[in-house]
Amino acid sequence: MTHRIVVIGADAAGMAAAHQALRAARRTGREVSIVAYEATSHTSYSACGLPYLVAGQVDSQDALVARTAEQHRAAGIDLRMGTRVTAVDLDARTLTVQGHHGVEETGYDDLVIATGAAPVVPDWAQDEDGDPLPGTGAVSTLDDGREWLDRMAAGGDVIVAGGGYIGLEMVEAALARGHRCTLLTRGRFMHTLDSEMRQRLVDTMRKAGADVREGAEVTGLDVEAGRVTGARTADGQHVPGELVVLAMGLSPRTELVSGQVPLGRRGGLLPDSRGRVDPARGVWAAGDCCEVHHRLLDEPHFLPLGTHANKLGRALGDNLADPDSRLTFDGALGTAITRFVGGDQYLEIAMTGLTEEVAGEAGLDVLAATLEGTTASGYMPEAEPIAIKVVAERSTRRLLGAQIVGGHGAGKRIDAAAATLWLGGTVDDLAWMDLAYAPPFATAWEVLSVAARRVAERL
């Protein structure tokens, strides 16, 4: 008998799970059918590339699509676009689907929930009917990207509400398009960095012409003649602007199964390393609708990112079609990298593991050191400033985290620190690691190694 698998959501996690399940089924000789429901008109695209599409650095939205719906179908997946799952009964193993042919109820043997995460949209960005105010919106889907291209082309001052990665990248996009831009965040900007590292980024953004205001929580928008004219903040500021980017974070889309399975602190599903949520009822999950295991804090955390979605999705699919599979997703460190470009200002920003602040809040006794150097040998024209912060645990000498802020070539150094963290290494391991040297790329004493050595010597 054919085993029926239903996938809700056809982006990174859902399609990774579906394709891997087909591979595992062929390997084991198991007969499976896979139906995937996607509410939107797009599948398998890079949401992380949207700010660069808006900035004009990506030629078209088609360039962001990794696999088309036709390619998924050619592989053997019954992919149904523009079809929304409106209800799920996990006990009955049924779901209600609304699509082009009306509403229907269907069943499944195993259910994969890969519904992703939704951007946070505050009440002040909506009208009385709950529709977005003109000129406001998030940057989460390909349709969002197209809308922001049109908005930027029409002109106007830009307000970015939110101080995370998308907020930073949309400031870059606005400046690239020639707009005046103000970033407002209710707390600290880029909370994934410690204060001294974060300040380097803020200073660079201001030099590039961006108005960055921390501790400025948006509480409302001014609207005149159906058009946004500015934002109001809790401390009484009025910021003029016609375009408002909502970059205030994401929330896991788990409302379909809320009350039927346990959820995490951020409302995300809690799959194990094989993607199982409720094996007795055939429930699996992967992607940004989940909270993943943080390898250092040893607890679930909401870390929405395509790399995690793809990895957990692949492990899920393999286990779904092969009970003897040994493939697992063993958690994450929160490793991230981005950049800021504005005029003649350029900065790469990267981090992995825990900041000094977060490690302290977790009750760990830590020692940290920040080192300044160059991205290449000082006599090379490519050499640019770089600052690296290394965080370690005093009692064990275990590396806990690293942060990097610097010029061209600085950011990807974070991968060496992430590898050390992943393997449970110490600052001594990082200090003595055999890292590549050549004058155009790194000094003979690589700055990352020296930063680790500084911490090791103080322990």
Tab-separated table of C-alpha atoms in Angstrom:
chain	number	residue	atom	x	y	z
A	1	MET	CA	0.000	0.000	0.000
A	2	THR	CA	1.253	3.477	-0.886
A	3	HIS	CA	2.169	5.608	2.124
A	4	ARG	CA	0.613	9.090	1.794
A	5	ILE	CA	2.730	12.019	2.978
A	6	VAL	CA	1.308	15.541	3.104
A	7	VAL	CA	3.580	18.584	3.359
A	8	ILE	CA	2.234	21.998	4.366
A	9	GLY	CA	4.558	24.653	2.979
A	10	ALA	CA	6.694	24.438	-0.154
A	11	ASP	CA	9.755	26.494	0.632
A	12	ALA	CA	13.155	25.391	1.968
A	13	ALA	CA	12.185	22.972	4.749
A	14	GLY	CA	9.119	21.453	3.121
A	15	MET	CA	10.735	20.790	-0.221
A	16	ALA	CA	13.981	19.549	1.325
A	17	ALA	CA	11.904	17.038	3.290
A	18	ALA	CA	9.847	16.016	0.268
A	19	HIS	CA	12.812	15.431	-2.050
A	20	GLN	CA	14.802	13.545	0.571
A	21	ALA	CA	11.799	11.368	1.388
A	22	LEU	CA	11.598	10.413	-2.294
A	23	ARG	CA	15.309	9.560	-2.341
A	24	ALA	CA	15.003	7.467	0.815
A	25	ALA	CA	11.936	5.701	-0.549
A	26	ARG	CA	13.804	4.730	-3.703
A	27	ARG	CA	16.685	3.489	-1.557
A	28	THR	CA	14.444	1.324	0.614
A	29	GLY	CA	11.903	0.276	-1.990
A	30	ARG	CA	9.064	1.870	-0.041
A	31	GLU	CA	6.069	3.196	-1.984
A	32	VAL	CA	5.210	6.769	-1.054
A	33	SER	CA	3.140	9.574	-2.507
A	34	ILE	CA	3.862	13.165	-1.545
A	35	VAL	CA	1.367	16.010	-1.809
A	36	ALA	CA	2.595	19.506	-0.931
A	37	TYR	CA	0.309	22.473	-0.351
A	38	GLU	CA	1.636	26.018	-0.779
A	39	ALA	CA	-0.622	28.987	-0.068
A	40	THR	CA	1.351	31.470	-2.190
A	41	SER	CA	2.356	31.550	-5.843
A	42	HIS	CA	6.073	31.017	-5.186
A	43	THR	CA	8.241	28.152	-3.993
A	44	SER	CA	11.862	27.512	-3.036
A	45	TYR	CA	13.216	31.053	-3.184
A	46	SER	CA	15.808	32.993	-1.219
A	47	ALA	CA	14.011	35.373	1.121
A	48	CYS	CA	17.436	36.470	2.367
A	49	GLY	CA	18.120	37.859	-1.108
A	50	LEU	CA	15.111	40.188	-1.121
A	51	PRO	CA	16.902	43.298	0.265
A	52	TYR	CA	19.511	42.915	-2.473
A	53	LEU	CA	16.741	42.649	-5.068
A	54	VAL	CA	15.288	45.898	-3.728
A	55	ALA	CA	18.741	47.499	-3.767
A	56	GLY	CA	19.150	46.638	-7.450
A	57	GLN	CA	21.990	44.196	-6.881
A	58	VAL	CA	19.934	41.210	-8.097
A	59	ASP	CA	18.698	41.416	-11.684
A	60	SER	CA	15.240	39.900	-11.191
A	61	GLN	CA	13.150	38.003	-8.700
A	62	ASP	CA	13.501	34.896	-10.875
A	63	ALA	CA	17.202	34.862	-9.941
A	64	LEU	CA	16.173	34.208	-6.318
A	65	VAL	CA	14.225	31.038	-7.186
A	66	ALA	CA	16.222	27.876	-6.484
A	67	ARG	CA	13.638	25.424	-7.859
A	68	THR	CA	10.437	26.133	-9.738
A	69	ALA	CA	7.124	24.410	-9.136
A	70	GLU	CA	7.598	22.549	-12.421
A	71	GLN	CA	10.944	21.176	-11.253
A	72	HIS	CA	9.416	19.911	-8.015
A	73	ARG	CA	6.603	18.211	-9.926
A	74	ALA	CA	9.039	16.658	-12.391
A	75	ALA	CA	10.806	15.048	-9.416
A	76	GLY	CA	7.574	13.332	-8.364
A	77	ILE	CA	6.006	15.747	-5.877
A	78	ASP	CA	2.328	16.602	-6.292
A	79	LEU	CA	2.782	20.311	-5.608
A	80	ARG	CA	-0.391	22.392	-5.405
A	81	MET	CA	0.258	26.119	-5.463
A	82	GLY	CA	-2.240	28.729	-4.300
A	83	THR	CA	-3.748	26.144	-1.970
A	84	ARG	CA	-4.191	26.942	1.701
A	85	VAL	CA	-4.601	24.453	4.541
A	86	THR	CA	-7.189	26.023	6.847
A	87	ALA	CA	-7.565	23.334	9.525
A	88	VAL	CA	-5.781	20.213	10.795
A	89	ASP	CA	-7.145	17.424	12.998
A	90	LEU	CA	-4.151	15.474	14.227
A	91	ASP	CA	-6.210	12.780	15.954
A	92	ALA	CA	-8.232	12.041	12.819
A	93	ARG	CA	-5.212	12.602	10.526
A	94	THR	CA	-7.232	14.904	8.290
A	95	LEU	CA	-6.850	18.425	7.024
A	96	THR	CA	-9.113	20.964	5.347
A	97	VAL	CA	-7.779	22.537	2.176
A	98	GLN	CA	-8.998	25.594	0.284
A	99	GLY	CA	-7.808	25.864	-3.284
A	100	HIS	CA	-8.776	26.523	-6.871
A	101	HIS	CA	-11.544	23.909	-6.749
A	102	GLY	CA	-13.107	24.997	-3.488
A	103	VAL	CA	-12.820	23.410	-0.044
A	104	GLU	CA	-12.049	19.747	0.517
A	105	GLU	CA	-11.061	17.454	3.353
A	106	THR	CA	-8.254	14.956	2.852
A	107	GLY	CA	-6.273	12.497	4.922
A	108	TYR	CA	-2.653	11.510	5.375
A	109	ASP	CA	-0.427	8.878	6.917
A	110	ASP	CA	2.324	11.345	7.859
A	111	LEU	CA	2.109	15.124	8.058
A	112	VAL	CA	5.076	17.477	7.583
A	113	ILE	CA	4.489	20.979	8.912
A	114	ALA	CA	6.784	23.457	7.192
A	115	THR	CA	4.689	26.604	7.396
A	116	GLY	CA	7.581	28.955	8.099
A	117	ALA	CA	7.345	32.195	10.036
A	118	ALA	CA	5.325	35.365	9.566
A	119	PRO	CA	6.673	38.913	9.897
A	120	VAL	CA	5.509	40.807	12.954
A	121	VAL	CA	2.979	43.452	11.856
A	122	PRO	CA	1.964	45.818	14.664
A	123	ASP	CA	-1.484	47.364	14.939
A	124	TRP	CA	-0.128	50.827	14.144
A	125	ALA	CA	0.824	49.664	10.641
A	126	GLN	CA	-2.762	48.639	9.808
A	127	ASP	CA	-5.993	50.502	9.112
A	128	GLU	CA	-9.333	49.855	10.832
A	129	ASP	CA	-10.008	46.865	8.571
A	130	GLY	CA	-6.657	45.268	9.347
A	131	ASP	CA	-5.160	46.096	5.949
A	132	PRO	CA	-1.614	47.509	5.723
A	133	LEU	CA	-1.346	51.273	5.566
A	134	PRO	CA	-0.140	52.637	2.203
A	135	GLY	CA	3.622	52.566	1.847
A	136	THR	CA	4.150	50.111	4.710
A	137	GLY	CA	5.087	46.456	4.655
A	138	ALA	CA	7.500	43.694	5.553
A	139	VAL	CA	10.149	42.109	3.313
A	140	SER	CA	9.338	38.430	3.563
A	141	THR	CA	8.065	37.131	0.209
A	142	LEU	CA	8.814	37.612	-3.468
A	143	ASP	CA	5.623	39.670	-3.725
A	144	ASP	CA	6.962	41.903	-0.934
A	145	GLY	CA	10.182	42.371	-2.877
A	146	ARG	CA	8.317	43.413	-6.001
A	147	GLU	CA	6.182	45.881	-4.010
A	148	TRP	CA	9.262	47.454	-2.426
A	149	LEU	CA	10.872	47.841	-5.825
A	150	ASP	CA	7.821	49.832	-6.944
A	151	ARG	CA	7.711	51.874	-3.740
A	152	MET	CA	11.370	52.799	-3.918
A	153	ALA	CA	10.956	53.818	-7.554
A	154	ALA	CA	8.093	56.144	-6.594
A	155	GLY	CA	10.336	58.017	-4.136
A	156	GLY	CA	9.985	59.203	-0.576
A	157	ASP	CA	11.917	59.132	2.687
A	158	VAL	CA	12.278	55.660	4.211
A	159	ILE	CA	11.721	54.658	7.822
A	160	VAL	CA	12.941	51.225	8.876
A	161	ALA	CA	11.239	49.964	12.043
A	162	GLY	CA	13.388	47.229	13.545
A	163	GLY	CA	17.044	46.706	14.306
A	164	GLY	CA	17.929	43.215	13.088
A	165	TYR	CA	19.516	41.833	9.937
A	166	ILE	CA	16.627	42.683	7.594
A	167	GLY	CA	16.452	46.183	9.015
A	168	LEU	CA	20.165	46.693	8.413
A	169	GLU	CA	19.979	45.337	4.865
A	170	MET	CA	16.928	47.453	3.988
A	171	VAL	CA	18.760	50.579	5.181
A	172	GLU	CA	21.487	49.606	2.718
A	173	ALA	CA	18.868	49.130	-0.009
A	174	ALA	CA	17.270	52.515	0.686
A	175	LEU	CA	20.611	54.317	0.558
A	176	ALA	CA	21.533	52.483	-2.643
A	177	ARG	CA	18.295	53.760	-4.187
A	178	GLY	CA	19.091	57.321	-3.153
A	179	HIS	CA	16.564	57.666	-0.326
A	180	ARG	CA	17.022	59.363	3.000
A	181	CYS	CA	16.629	56.688	5.635
A	182	THR	CA	15.983	56.560	9.373
A	183	LEU	CA	16.206	53.344	11.381
A	184	LEU	CA	14.133	53.196	14.570
A	185	THR	CA	14.424	50.392	17.097
A	186	ARG	CA	12.822	50.190	20.521
A	187	GLY	CA	15.908	48.631	22.124
A	188	ARG	CA	19.478	48.145	21.029
A	189	PHE	CA	20.376	47.854	17.399
A	190	MET	CA	21.730	44.425	16.356
A	191	HIS	CA	21.351	42.725	19.731
A	192	THR	CA	23.340	39.743	18.406
A	193	LEU	CA	26.478	41.833	18.965
A	194	ASP	CA	27.984	43.093	22.206
A	195	SER	CA	27.837	46.848	22.731
A	196	GLU	CA	31.365	47.792	21.613
A	197	MET	CA	31.054	45.753	18.413
A	198	ARG	CA	27.579	47.079	17.718
A	199	GLN	CA	28.797	50.669	18.049
A	200	ARG	CA	31.290	50.173	15.225
A	201	LEU	CA	28.411	49.269	12.927
A	202	VAL	CA	26.226	52.177	14.072
A	203	ASP	CA	29.086	54.643	13.495
A	204	THR	CA	29.636	53.307	9.979
A	205	MET	CA	25.947	53.544	9.110
A	206	ARG	CA	25.806	57.133	10.300
A	207	LYS	CA	28.881	58.018	8.239
A	208	ALA	CA	27.044	56.605	5.229
A	209	GLY	CA	24.117	58.951	5.852
A	210	ALA	CA	21.672	56.737	7.757
A	211	ASP	CA	19.942	58.169	10.820
A	212	VAL	CA	20.109	55.363	13.412
A	213	ARG	CA	18.052	55.882	16.581
A	214	GLU	CA	18.153	53.295	19.336
A	215	GLY	CA	15.572	53.267	22.111
A	216	ALA	CA	13.017	54.792	19.745
A	217	GLU	CA	9.937	52.558	19.764
A	218	VAL	CA	7.422	53.349	17.022
A	219	THR	CA	3.927	53.779	18.493
A	220	GLY	CA	2.020	55.143	15.517
A	221	LEU	CA	2.071	56.540	12.003
A	222	ASP	CA	0.785	59.878	10.770
A	223	VAL	CA	-1.503	59.576	7.755
A	224	GLU	CA	-2.691	62.488	5.636
A	225	ALA	CA	-4.949	62.138	2.593
A	226	GLY	CA	-4.465	58.368	2.637
A	227	ARG	CA	-0.671	58.605	2.662
A	228	VAL	CA	1.816	57.996	5.456
A	229	THR	CA	3.765	61.139	6.307
A	230	GLY	CA	5.806	60.012	9.294
A	231	ALA	CA	6.209	57.923	12.426
A	232	ARG	CA	5.729	58.741	16.102
A	233	THR	CA	7.855	57.221	18.846
A	234	ALA	CA	7.214	56.499	22.513
A	235	ASP	CA	9.619	59.260	23.580
A	236	GLY	CA	7.766	61.919	21.607
A	237	GLN	CA	9.833	62.047	18.416
A	238	HIS	CA	8.241	62.648	15.027
A	239	VAL	CA	10.175	61.191	12.107
A	240	PRO	CA	9.100	62.257	8.620
A	241	GLY	CA	8.825	59.568	5.971
A	242	GLU	CA	6.489	58.152	3.353
A	243	LEU	CA	7.763	54.564	3.233
A	244	VAL	CA	7.882	52.334	6.326
A	245	VAL	CA	9.735	49.010	6.284
A	246	LEU	CA	8.493	46.593	8.950
A	247	ALA	CA	11.569	44.685	10.125
A	248	MET	CA	10.452	43.844	13.638
A	249	GLY	CA	11.130	40.140	13.626
A	250	LEU	CA	9.295	36.928	12.830
A	251	SER	CA	6.785	34.701	14.572
A	252	PRO	CA	6.448	30.935	13.906
A	253	ARG	CA	3.333	30.014	11.908
A	254	THR	CA	1.892	27.317	14.147
A	255	GLU	CA	-1.737	28.374	14.537
A	256	LEU	CA	-2.948	25.306	12.588
A	257	VAL	CA	-1.825	22.959	15.366
A	258	SER	CA	-1.868	25.275	18.376
A	259	GLY	CA	-3.479	23.416	21.275
A	260	GLN	CA	-2.841	20.007	19.676
A	261	VAL	CA	0.915	19.707	20.272
A	262	PRO	CA	3.334	21.403	22.688
A	263	LEU	CA	4.923	24.671	21.557
A	264	GLY	CA	8.116	26.405	22.669
A	265	ARG	CA	8.643	29.735	24.388
A	266	ARG	CA	8.371	31.620	21.105
A	267	GLY	CA	5.398	29.577	19.938
A	268	GLY	CA	7.404	27.288	17.668
A	269	LEU	CA	7.073	23.552	17.160
A	270	LEU	CA	9.583	21.346	18.959
A	271	PRO	CA	10.804	18.568	16.653
A	272	ASP	CA	13.555	16.201	17.731
A	273	SER	CA	16.761	15.772	15.742
A	274	ARG	CA	14.948	13.530	13.262
A	275	GLY	CA	12.135	16.029	12.691
A	276	ARG	CA	9.528	14.154	14.760
A	277	VAL	CA	6.971	16.152	16.717
A	278	ASP	CA	4.405	13.464	17.573
A	279	PRO	CA	5.392	10.058	16.147
A	280	ALA	CA	2.205	8.373	17.400
A	281	ARG	CA	0.091	10.672	15.245
A	282	GLY	CA	2.539	10.960	12.349
A	283	VAL	CA	3.432	14.622	12.911
A	284	TRP	CA	6.755	16.012	11.699
A	285	ALA	CA	8.059	19.566	11.357
A	286	ALA	CA	11.004	21.575	10.043
A	287	GLY	CA	11.925	25.133	9.201
A	288	ASP	CA	11.078	28.517	10.630
A	289	CYS	CA	7.871	27.255	12.258
A	290	CYS	CA	10.158	25.408	14.703
A	291	GLU	CA	12.463	26.167	17.579
A	292	VAL	CA	15.766	24.362	17.140
A	293	HIS	CA	18.218	23.008	19.691
A	294	HIS	CA	20.896	25.537	20.624
A	295	ARG	CA	24.080	23.523	21.092
A	296	LEU	CA	25.585	25.842	23.711
A	297	LEU	CA	22.529	26.694	25.775
A	298	ASP	CA	21.159	23.130	25.470
A	299	GLU	CA	17.571	24.263	24.953
A	300	PRO	CA	15.237	25.138	22.078
A	301	HIS	CA	15.679	28.550	20.490
A	302	PHE	CA	13.926	30.317	17.642
A	303	LEU	CA	16.674	30.756	15.034
A	304	PRO	CA	14.904	31.284	11.694
A	305	LEU	CA	17.314	30.713	8.807
A	306	GLY	CA	17.272	28.833	5.528
A	307	THR	CA	20.362	26.763	6.354
A	308	HIS	CA	18.661	25.282	9.434
A	309	ALA	CA	15.447	24.739	7.482
A	310	ASN	CA	17.206	22.817	4.726
A	311	LYS	CA	19.240	20.647	7.108
A	312	LEU	CA	16.372	19.684	9.394
A	313	GLY	CA	14.122	19.188	6.368
A	314	ARG	CA	16.595	16.786	4.811
A	315	ALA	CA	17.022	14.801	8.030
A	316	LEU	CA	13.241	14.679	8.431
A	317	GLY	CA	12.676	13.394	4.905
A	318	ASP	CA	15.258	10.648	5.279
A	319	ASN	CA	13.756	9.414	8.551
A	320	LEU	CA	10.236	9.718	7.208
A	321	ALA	CA	10.828	7.195	4.424
A	322	ASP	CA	13.529	5.069	6.072
A	323	PRO	CA	12.947	3.882	9.663
A	324	ASP	CA	16.611	2.815	9.850
A	325	SER	CA	17.969	6.224	8.850
A	326	ARG	CA	20.808	7.624	10.938
A	327	LEU	CA	20.533	11.127	9.532
A	328	THR	CA	19.931	13.772	12.221
A	329	PHE	CA	19.976	17.533	12.603
A	330	ASP	CA	22.018	18.168	15.712
A	331	GLY	CA	21.150	21.765	16.416
A	332	ALA	CA	22.586	25.187	15.682
A	333	LEU	CA	24.889	27.869	17.048
A	334	GLY	CA	23.179	30.940	15.620
A	335	THR	CA	26.053	31.638	13.219
A	336	ALA	CA	25.262	34.601	10.966
A	337	ILE	CA	26.949	37.018	8.597
A	338	THR	CA	25.850	40.111	6.727
A	339	ARG	CA	27.331	43.352	5.471
A	340	PHE	CA	26.575	47.038	5.210
A	341	VAL	CA	27.361	49.160	2.154
A	342	GLY	CA	26.638	52.869	1.978
A	343	GLY	CA	28.537	55.196	-0.325
A	344	ASP	CA	32.225	54.642	0.398
A	345	GLN	CA	31.436	52.825	3.668
A	346	TYR	CA	31.731	49.041	3.745
A	347	LEU	CA	31.512	46.710	6.721
A	348	GLU	CA	31.097	42.972	7.236
A	349	ILE	CA	29.387	41.770	10.400
A	350	ALA	CA	29.456	38.193	11.668
A	351	MET	CA	28.855	36.255	14.854
A	352	THR	CA	28.578	32.726	16.191
A	353	GLY	CA	27.654	31.219	19.521
A	354	LEU	CA	27.015	33.446	22.532
A	355	THR	CA	27.783	37.091	23.085
A	356	GLU	CA	29.408	38.068	26.368
A	357	GLU	CA	26.093	39.565	27.452
A	358	VAL	CA	24.019	36.466	26.669
A	359	ALA	CA	26.587	34.123	28.220
A	360	GLY	CA	26.509	36.167	31.408
A	361	GLU	CA	22.699	36.119	31.477
A	362	ALA	CA	22.871	32.317	31.132
A	363	GLY	CA	24.908	32.162	34.334
A	364	LEU	CA	28.233	31.290	32.706
A	365	ASP	CA	31.488	32.676	34.116
A	366	VAL	CA	33.124	34.155	31.037
A	367	LEU	CA	36.195	36.022	29.912
A	368	ALA	CA	36.257	37.991	26.672
A	369	ALA	CA	38.803	39.980	24.693
A	370	THR	CA	38.537	42.232	21.659
A	371	LEU	CA	41.435	42.587	19.232
A	372	GLU	CA	41.907	45.059	16.394
A	373	GLY	CA	43.950	44.190	13.341
A	374	THR	CA	43.785	44.092	9.547
A	375	THR	CA	42.168	41.737	7.073
A	376	ALA	CA	45.453	41.355	5.172
A	377	SER	CA	49.122	42.083	5.759
A	378	GLY	CA	49.444	45.785	6.542
A	379	TYR	CA	51.673	46.506	3.574
A	380	MET	CA	49.071	45.147	1.112
A	381	PRO	CA	46.626	47.613	-0.484
A	382	GLU	CA	43.792	45.180	0.310
A	383	ALA	CA	44.356	45.488	4.077
A	384	GLU	CA	41.344	46.879	5.933
A	385	PRO	CA	40.572	47.267	9.643
A	386	ILE	CA	39.006	44.360	11.504
A	387	ALA	CA	37.854	43.893	15.095
A	388	ILE	CA	37.336	40.439	16.587
A	389	LYS	CA	35.827	39.584	19.958
A	390	VAL	CA	36.273	36.120	21.476
A	391	VAL	CA	34.239	34.838	24.436
A	392	ALA	CA	35.278	31.819	26.544
A	393	GLU	CA	34.251	30.014	29.725
A	394	ARG	CA	36.773	30.453	32.531
A	395	SER	CA	36.565	27.050	34.182
A	396	THR	CA	36.762	24.897	31.054
A	397	ARG	CA	38.512	27.280	28.592
A	398	ARG	CA	35.694	26.312	26.215
A	399	LEU	CA	35.079	28.722	23.352
A	400	LEU	CA	31.584	30.205	23.721
A	401	GLY	CA	31.345	32.710	20.908
A	402	ALA	CA	32.985	35.132	18.509
A	403	GLN	CA	32.034	38.366	16.776
A	404	ILE	CA	33.691	40.039	13.800
A	405	VAL	CA	33.260	43.548	12.406
A	406	GLY	CA	35.566	44.651	9.620
A	407	GLY	CA	36.301	45.371	5.996
A	408	HIS	CA	36.384	43.179	2.904
A	409	GLY	CA	37.230	39.577	3.761
A	410	ALA	CA	36.579	39.929	7.484
A	411	GLY	CA	33.267	38.175	7.926
A	412	LYS	CA	33.813	34.650	6.647
A	413	ARG	CA	36.539	34.168	9.252
A	414	ILE	CA	33.604	33.444	11.540
A	415	ASP	CA	33.379	29.935	10.079
A	416	ALA	CA	36.657	28.915	11.751
A	417	ALA	CA	35.239	29.979	15.112
A	418	ALA	CA	31.933	28.239	14.354
A	419	ALA	CA	33.764	24.995	13.516
A	420	THR	CA	35.658	25.195	16.805
A	421	LEU	CA	32.382	25.739	18.668
A	422	TRP	CA	30.656	22.901	16.814
A	423	LEU	CA	33.357	20.453	17.841
A	424	GLY	CA	33.372	21.624	21.466
A	425	GLY	CA	36.819	23.179	21.197
A	426	THR	CA	38.645	25.568	23.497
A	427	VAL	CA	40.199	28.953	22.902
A	428	ASP	CA	43.523	27.118	22.815
A	429	ASP	CA	42.271	25.014	19.897
A	430	LEU	CA	41.280	28.153	18.004
A	431	ALA	CA	44.547	29.898	18.873
A	432	TRP	CA	46.647	27.056	17.460
A	433	MET	CA	44.409	26.057	14.547
A	434	ASP	CA	46.188	25.883	11.190
A	435	LEU	CA	44.506	28.777	9.359
A	436	ALA	CA	45.474	29.932	5.870
A	437	TYR	CA	48.043	32.686	5.425
A	438	ALA	CA	48.956	34.802	2.415
A	439	PRO	CA	49.613	38.565	2.448
A	440	PRO	CA	46.469	39.526	0.452
A	441	PHE	CA	44.219	37.527	2.788
A	442	ALA	CA	45.666	37.342	6.294
A	443	THR	CA	48.668	38.231	8.382
A	444	ALA	CA	51.206	35.590	9.426
A	445	TRP	CA	49.632	35.648	12.874
A	446	GLU	CA	45.972	35.460	11.820
A	447	VAL	CA	43.993	37.998	13.819
A	448	LEU	CA	41.328	35.448	14.814
A	449	SER	CA	44.011	33.171	16.270
A	450	VAL	CA	45.637	36.067	18.117
A	451	ALA	CA	42.309	37.131	19.613
A	452	ALA	CA	41.799	33.577	20.905
A	453	ARG	CA	45.358	33.531	22.241
A	454	ARG	CA	44.742	36.770	24.152
A	455	VAL	CA	41.824	35.146	25.952
A	456	ALA	CA	43.783	31.940	26.558
A	457	GLU	CA	46.662	33.876	28.130
A	458	ARG	CA	44.301	35.639	30.531
A	459	LEU	CA	42.560	32.476	31.700
